[in-house]
mmCIF file of C-alpha atoms in Angstrom:
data_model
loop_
_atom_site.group_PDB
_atom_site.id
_atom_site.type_symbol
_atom_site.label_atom_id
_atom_site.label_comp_id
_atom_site.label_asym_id
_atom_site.label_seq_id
_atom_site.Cartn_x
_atom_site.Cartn_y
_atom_site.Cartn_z
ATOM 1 C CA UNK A 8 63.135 65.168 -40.396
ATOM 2 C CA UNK A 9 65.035 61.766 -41.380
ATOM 3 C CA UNK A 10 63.884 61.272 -44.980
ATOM 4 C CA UNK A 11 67.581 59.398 -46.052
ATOM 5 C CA UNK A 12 66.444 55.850 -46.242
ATOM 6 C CA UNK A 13 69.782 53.109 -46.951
ATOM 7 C CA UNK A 14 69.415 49.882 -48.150
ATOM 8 C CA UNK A 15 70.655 47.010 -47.356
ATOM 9 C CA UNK A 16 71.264 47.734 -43.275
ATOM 10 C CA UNK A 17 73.639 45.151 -42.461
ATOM 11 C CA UNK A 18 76.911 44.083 -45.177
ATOM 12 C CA UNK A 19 78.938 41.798 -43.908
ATOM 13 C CA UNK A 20 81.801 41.057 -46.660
ATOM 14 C CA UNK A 21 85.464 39.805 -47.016
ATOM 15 C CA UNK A 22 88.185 41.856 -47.486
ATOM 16 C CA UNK A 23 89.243 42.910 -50.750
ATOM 17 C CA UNK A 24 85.688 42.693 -51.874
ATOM 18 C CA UNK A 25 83.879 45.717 -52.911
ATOM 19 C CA UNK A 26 81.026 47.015 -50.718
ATOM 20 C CA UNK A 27 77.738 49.340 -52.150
ATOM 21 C CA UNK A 28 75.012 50.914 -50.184
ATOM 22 C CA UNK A 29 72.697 52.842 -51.531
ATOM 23 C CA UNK A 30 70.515 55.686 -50.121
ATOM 24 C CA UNK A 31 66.929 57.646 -51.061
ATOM 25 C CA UNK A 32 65.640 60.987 -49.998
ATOM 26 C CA UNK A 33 62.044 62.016 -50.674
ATOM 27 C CA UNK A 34 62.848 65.919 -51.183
ATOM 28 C CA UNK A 35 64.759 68.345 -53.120
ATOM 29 C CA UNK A 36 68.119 68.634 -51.687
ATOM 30 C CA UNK A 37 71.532 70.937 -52.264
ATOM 31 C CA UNK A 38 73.685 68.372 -51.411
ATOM 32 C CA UNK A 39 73.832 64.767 -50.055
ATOM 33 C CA UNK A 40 76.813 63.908 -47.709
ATOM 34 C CA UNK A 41 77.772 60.208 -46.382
ATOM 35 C CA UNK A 42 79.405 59.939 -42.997
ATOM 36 C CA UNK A 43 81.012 56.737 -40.907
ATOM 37 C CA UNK A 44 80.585 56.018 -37.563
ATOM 38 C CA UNK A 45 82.836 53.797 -35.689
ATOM 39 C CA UNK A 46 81.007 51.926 -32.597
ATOM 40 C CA UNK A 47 79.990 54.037 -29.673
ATOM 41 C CA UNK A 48 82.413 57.495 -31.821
ATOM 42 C CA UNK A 49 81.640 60.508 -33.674
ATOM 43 C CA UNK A 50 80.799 60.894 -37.199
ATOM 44 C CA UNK A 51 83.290 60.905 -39.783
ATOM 45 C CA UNK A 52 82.983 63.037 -43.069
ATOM 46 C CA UNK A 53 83.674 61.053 -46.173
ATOM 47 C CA UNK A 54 82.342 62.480 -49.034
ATOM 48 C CA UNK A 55 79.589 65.812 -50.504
ATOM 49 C CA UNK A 56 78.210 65.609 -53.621
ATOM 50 C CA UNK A 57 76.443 68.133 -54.510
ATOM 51 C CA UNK A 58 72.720 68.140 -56.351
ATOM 52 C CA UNK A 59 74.074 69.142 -60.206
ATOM 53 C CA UNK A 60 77.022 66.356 -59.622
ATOM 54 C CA UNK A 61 76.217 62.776 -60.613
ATOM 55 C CA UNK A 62 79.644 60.898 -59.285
ATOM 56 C CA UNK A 63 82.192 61.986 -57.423
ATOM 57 C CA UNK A 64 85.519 59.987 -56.774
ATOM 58 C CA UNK A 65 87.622 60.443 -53.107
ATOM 59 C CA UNK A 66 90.203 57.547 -52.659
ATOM 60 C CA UNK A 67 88.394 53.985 -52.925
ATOM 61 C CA UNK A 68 85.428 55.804 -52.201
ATOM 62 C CA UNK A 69 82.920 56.513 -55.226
ATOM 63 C CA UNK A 70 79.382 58.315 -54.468
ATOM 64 C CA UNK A 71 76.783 58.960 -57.544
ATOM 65 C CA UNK A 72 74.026 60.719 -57.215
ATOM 66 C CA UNK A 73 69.963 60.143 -59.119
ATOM 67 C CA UNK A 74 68.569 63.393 -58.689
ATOM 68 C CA UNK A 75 65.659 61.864 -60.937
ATOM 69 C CA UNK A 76 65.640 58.565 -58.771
ATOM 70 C CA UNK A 77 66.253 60.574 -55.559
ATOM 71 C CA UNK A 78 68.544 58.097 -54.757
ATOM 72 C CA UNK A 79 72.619 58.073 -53.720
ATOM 73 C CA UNK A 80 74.979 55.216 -54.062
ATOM 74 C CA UNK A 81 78.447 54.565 -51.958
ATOM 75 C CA UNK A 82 81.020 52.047 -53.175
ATOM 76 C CA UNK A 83 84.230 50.982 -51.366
ATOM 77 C CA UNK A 84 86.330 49.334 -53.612
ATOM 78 C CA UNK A 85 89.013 46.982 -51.888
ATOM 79 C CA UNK A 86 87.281 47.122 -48.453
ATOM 80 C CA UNK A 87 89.653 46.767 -45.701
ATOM 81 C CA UNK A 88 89.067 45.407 -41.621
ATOM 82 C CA UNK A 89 89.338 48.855 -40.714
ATOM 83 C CA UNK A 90 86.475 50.105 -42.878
ATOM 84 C CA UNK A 91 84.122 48.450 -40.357
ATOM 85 C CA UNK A 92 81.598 50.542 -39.095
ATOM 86 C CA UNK A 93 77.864 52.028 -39.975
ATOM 87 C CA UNK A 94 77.803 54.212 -42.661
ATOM 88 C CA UNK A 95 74.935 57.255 -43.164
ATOM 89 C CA UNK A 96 74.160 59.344 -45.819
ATOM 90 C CA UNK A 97 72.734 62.647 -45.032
ATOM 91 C CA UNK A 98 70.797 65.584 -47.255
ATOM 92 C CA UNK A 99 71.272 69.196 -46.830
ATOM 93 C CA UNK A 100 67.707 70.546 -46.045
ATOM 94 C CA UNK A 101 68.952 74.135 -46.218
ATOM 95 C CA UNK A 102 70.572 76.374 -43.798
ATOM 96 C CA UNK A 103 73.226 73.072 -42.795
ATOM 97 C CA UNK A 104 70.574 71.213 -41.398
ATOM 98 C CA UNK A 105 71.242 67.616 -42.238
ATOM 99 C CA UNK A 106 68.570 65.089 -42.115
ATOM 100 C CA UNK A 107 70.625 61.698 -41.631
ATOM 101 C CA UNK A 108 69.457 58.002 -42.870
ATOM 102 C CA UNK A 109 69.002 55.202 -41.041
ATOM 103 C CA UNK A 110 72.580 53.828 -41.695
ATOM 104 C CA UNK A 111 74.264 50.645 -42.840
ATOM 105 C CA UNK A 112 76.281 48.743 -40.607
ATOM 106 C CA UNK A 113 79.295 47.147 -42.855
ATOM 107 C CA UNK A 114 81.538 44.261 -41.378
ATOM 108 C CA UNK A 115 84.719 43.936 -43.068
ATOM 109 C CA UNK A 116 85.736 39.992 -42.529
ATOM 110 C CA UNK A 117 89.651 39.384 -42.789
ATOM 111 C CA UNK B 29 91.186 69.387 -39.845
ATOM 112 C CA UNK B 30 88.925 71.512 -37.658
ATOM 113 C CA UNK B 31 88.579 70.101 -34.299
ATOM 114 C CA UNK B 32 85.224 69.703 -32.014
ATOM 115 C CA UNK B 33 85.174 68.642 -28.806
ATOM 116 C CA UNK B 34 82.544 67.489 -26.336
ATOM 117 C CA UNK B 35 82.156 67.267 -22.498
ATOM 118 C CA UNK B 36 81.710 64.878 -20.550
ATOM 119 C CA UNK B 37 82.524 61.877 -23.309
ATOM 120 C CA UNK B 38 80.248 59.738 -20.881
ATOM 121 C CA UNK B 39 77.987 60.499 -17.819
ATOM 122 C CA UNK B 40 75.843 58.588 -15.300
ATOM 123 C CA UNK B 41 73.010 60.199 -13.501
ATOM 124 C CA UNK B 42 70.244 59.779 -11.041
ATOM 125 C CA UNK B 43 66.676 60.274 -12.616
ATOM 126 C CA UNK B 44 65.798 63.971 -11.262
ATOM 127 C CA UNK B 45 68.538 65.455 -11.922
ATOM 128 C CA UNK B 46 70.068 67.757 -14.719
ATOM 129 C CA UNK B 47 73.221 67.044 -16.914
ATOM 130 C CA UNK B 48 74.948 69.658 -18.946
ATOM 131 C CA UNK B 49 77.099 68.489 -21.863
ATOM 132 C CA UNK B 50 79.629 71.091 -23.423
ATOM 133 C CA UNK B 51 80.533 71.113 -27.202
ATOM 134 C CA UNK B 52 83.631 73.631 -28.426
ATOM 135 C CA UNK B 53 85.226 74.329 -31.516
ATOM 136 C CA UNK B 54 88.612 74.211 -30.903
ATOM 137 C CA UNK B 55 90.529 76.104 -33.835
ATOM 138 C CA UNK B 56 87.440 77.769 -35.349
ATOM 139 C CA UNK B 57 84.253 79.826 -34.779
ATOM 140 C CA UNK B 58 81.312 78.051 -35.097
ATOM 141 C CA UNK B 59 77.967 80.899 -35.553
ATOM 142 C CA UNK B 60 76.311 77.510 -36.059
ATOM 143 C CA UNK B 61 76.157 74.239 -33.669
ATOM 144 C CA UNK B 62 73.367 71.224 -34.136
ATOM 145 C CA UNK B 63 72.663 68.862 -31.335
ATOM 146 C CA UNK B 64 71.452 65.154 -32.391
ATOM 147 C CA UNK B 65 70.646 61.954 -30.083
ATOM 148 C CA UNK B 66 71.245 58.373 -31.321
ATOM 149 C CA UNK B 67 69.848 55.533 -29.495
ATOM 150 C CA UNK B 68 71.544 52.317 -30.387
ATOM 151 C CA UNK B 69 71.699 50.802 -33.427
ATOM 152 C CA UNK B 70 69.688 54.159 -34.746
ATOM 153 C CA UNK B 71 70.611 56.742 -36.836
ATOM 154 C CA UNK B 72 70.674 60.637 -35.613
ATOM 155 C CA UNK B 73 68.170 62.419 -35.378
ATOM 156 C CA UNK B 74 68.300 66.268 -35.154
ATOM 157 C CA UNK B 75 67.433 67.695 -31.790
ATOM 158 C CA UNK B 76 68.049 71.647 -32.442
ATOM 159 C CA UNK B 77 70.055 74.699 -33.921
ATOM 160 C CA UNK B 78 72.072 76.770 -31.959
ATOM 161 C CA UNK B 79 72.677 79.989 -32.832
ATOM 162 C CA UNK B 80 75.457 82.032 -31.398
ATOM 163 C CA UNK B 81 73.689 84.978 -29.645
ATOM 164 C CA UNK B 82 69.864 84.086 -30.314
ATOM 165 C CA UNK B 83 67.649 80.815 -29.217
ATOM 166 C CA UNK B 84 67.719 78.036 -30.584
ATOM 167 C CA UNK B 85 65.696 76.491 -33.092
ATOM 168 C CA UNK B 86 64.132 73.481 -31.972
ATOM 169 C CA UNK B 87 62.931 70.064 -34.218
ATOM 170 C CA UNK B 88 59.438 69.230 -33.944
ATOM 171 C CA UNK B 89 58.686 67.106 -31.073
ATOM 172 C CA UNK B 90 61.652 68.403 -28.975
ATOM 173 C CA UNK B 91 60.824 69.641 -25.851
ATOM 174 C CA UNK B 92 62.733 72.938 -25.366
ATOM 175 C CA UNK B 93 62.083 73.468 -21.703
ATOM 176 C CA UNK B 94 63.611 69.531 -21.194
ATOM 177 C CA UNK B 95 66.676 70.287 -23.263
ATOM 178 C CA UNK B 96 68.179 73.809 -22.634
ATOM 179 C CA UNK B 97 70.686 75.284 -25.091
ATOM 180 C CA UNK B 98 72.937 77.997 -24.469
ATOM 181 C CA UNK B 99 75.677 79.465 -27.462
ATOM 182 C CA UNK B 100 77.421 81.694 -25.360
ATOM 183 C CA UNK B 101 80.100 82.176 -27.948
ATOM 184 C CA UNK B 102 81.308 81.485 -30.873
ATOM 185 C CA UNK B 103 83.160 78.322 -29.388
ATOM 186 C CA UNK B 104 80.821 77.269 -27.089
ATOM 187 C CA UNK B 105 77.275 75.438 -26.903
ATOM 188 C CA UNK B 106 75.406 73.614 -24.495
ATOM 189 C CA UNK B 107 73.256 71.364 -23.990
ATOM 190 C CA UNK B 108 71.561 70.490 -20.488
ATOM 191 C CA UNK B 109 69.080 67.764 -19.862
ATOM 192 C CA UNK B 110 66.861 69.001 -17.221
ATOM 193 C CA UNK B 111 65.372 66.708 -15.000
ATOM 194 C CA UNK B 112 66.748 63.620 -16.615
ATOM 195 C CA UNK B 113 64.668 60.210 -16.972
ATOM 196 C CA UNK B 114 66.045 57.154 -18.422
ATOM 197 C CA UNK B 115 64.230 57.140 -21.401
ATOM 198 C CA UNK B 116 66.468 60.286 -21.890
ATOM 199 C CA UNK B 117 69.729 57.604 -22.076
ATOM 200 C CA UNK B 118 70.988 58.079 -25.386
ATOM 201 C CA UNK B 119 74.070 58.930 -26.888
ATOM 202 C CA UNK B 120 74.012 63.202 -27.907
ATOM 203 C CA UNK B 121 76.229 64.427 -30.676
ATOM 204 C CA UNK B 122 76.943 67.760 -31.519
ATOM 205 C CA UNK B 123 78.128 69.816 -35.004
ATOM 206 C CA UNK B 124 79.649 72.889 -35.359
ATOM 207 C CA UNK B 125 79.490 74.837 -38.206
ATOM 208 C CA UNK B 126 82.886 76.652 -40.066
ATOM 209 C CA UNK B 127 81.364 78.172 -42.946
ATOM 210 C CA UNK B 128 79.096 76.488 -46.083
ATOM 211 C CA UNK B 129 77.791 72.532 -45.493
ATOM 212 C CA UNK B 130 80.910 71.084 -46.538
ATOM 213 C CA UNK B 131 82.931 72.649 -43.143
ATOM 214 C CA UNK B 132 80.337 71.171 -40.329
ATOM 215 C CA UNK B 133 82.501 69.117 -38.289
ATOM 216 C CA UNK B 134 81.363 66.854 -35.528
ATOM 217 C CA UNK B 135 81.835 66.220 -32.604
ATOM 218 C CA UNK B 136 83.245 62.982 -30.635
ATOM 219 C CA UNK B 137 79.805 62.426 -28.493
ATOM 220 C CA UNK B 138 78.216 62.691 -25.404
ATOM 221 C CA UNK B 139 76.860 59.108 -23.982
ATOM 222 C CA UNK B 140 73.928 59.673 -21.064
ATOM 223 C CA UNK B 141 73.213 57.073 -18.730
ATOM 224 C CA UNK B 142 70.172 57.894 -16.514
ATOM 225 C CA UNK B 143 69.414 55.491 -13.724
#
């Protein structure tokens, strides 16, 4: 089932600027992941935070997590050209079955 | 980082006729693989669970007859698309599973093009 839900879809900023997407999931979860996808590639894993965390730091990545809200937030600070590409967040539904979002697709101007 | 590959990265077939993609965990055993499809500009939606040894689980609304899976080993699943139509065109991604959720590893993608 696809219950992730992101919002906005499309972010197209300049670089340097500071990019947030945020995510909602209608169930309980054990964890919430978020994943990038470069065009037409495989997913990348950027960052788990699990359902008794609330933020969680990795890099210029920061992910916080509204158990109450069901809701998840990802922030790149500095964005960069090369941090291009759709980004998905993803629940843990039990037994590693991940139900992914519908993704935001982030364009990274020079 | 644990490695997964897939095989072929891209294929073009007739409509009839079956395709089998391969997915392998290269430096680790994987008890656990997950096959998704993405159609553009979509997100991924799970297809199945393969289980080393036993059948695989299959989402809702997956036809298990359509798409065969096969975990021969602990390295190894499979995925064929029997009888392949072009609505079936789609771009099929597979997991692998180390250990607990934060060691499933994906892999690079398969993209289908049925004619």
């Amino acid at each position: 089932s696809q219950q992730g839900e992101e919002d906005p879809q499309a972010l197209s900023i300049q670089e340097g600027e500071n990019a947030t997407m945020n995510c909602s999931y209608k169930t309980s979860i054990n964890n919430l992941q978020w994943y990038r996808q470069n065009s037409g590639r495989g997913l990348v894993h950027l960052i788990l935070i699990r359902s008794n965390e609330r933020e969680k730091h990795s890099g210029r990545l920061r992910v916080t997590l509204d158990t109450s809200k069901k809701s998840s937030s990802l922030l790149i600070t500095a964005s960069r050209a090369a941090d291009t590409a759709s980004y998905f967040c993803a629940t843990e539904e039990g037994n590693n079955r991940l139900a992914f979002g519908k993704g935001n697709q982030v364009v990274v101007i020079p | 980082g644990a490695v997964v590959s897939q095989h072929p990265s891209w294929v073009i077939c007739k409509s009839g006729t079956s395709v089998k993609i391969e997915c392998r965990s290269l430096d680790f055993q994987a008890t656990t693989m997950f096959w998704y499809r993405q159609f553009p500009k979509q997100s991924l939606m799970l297809m199945a669970t393969s289980n080393e040894g036993s059948k695989a689980t299959y989402e809702q609304g997956v036809e298990k007859d359509k798409f065969l899976i096969n975990h021969a080993s602990l390295t190894l699943s499979t995925l064929t698309v029997t009888s392949a139509h072009p609505e079936d065109s789609s771009f099929y991604i597979c997991s692998a599973v180390a250990g607990g959720p934060e060691t499933q590893y994906f892999g690079p993608g398969t993209r289908l093009l049925v004619l």
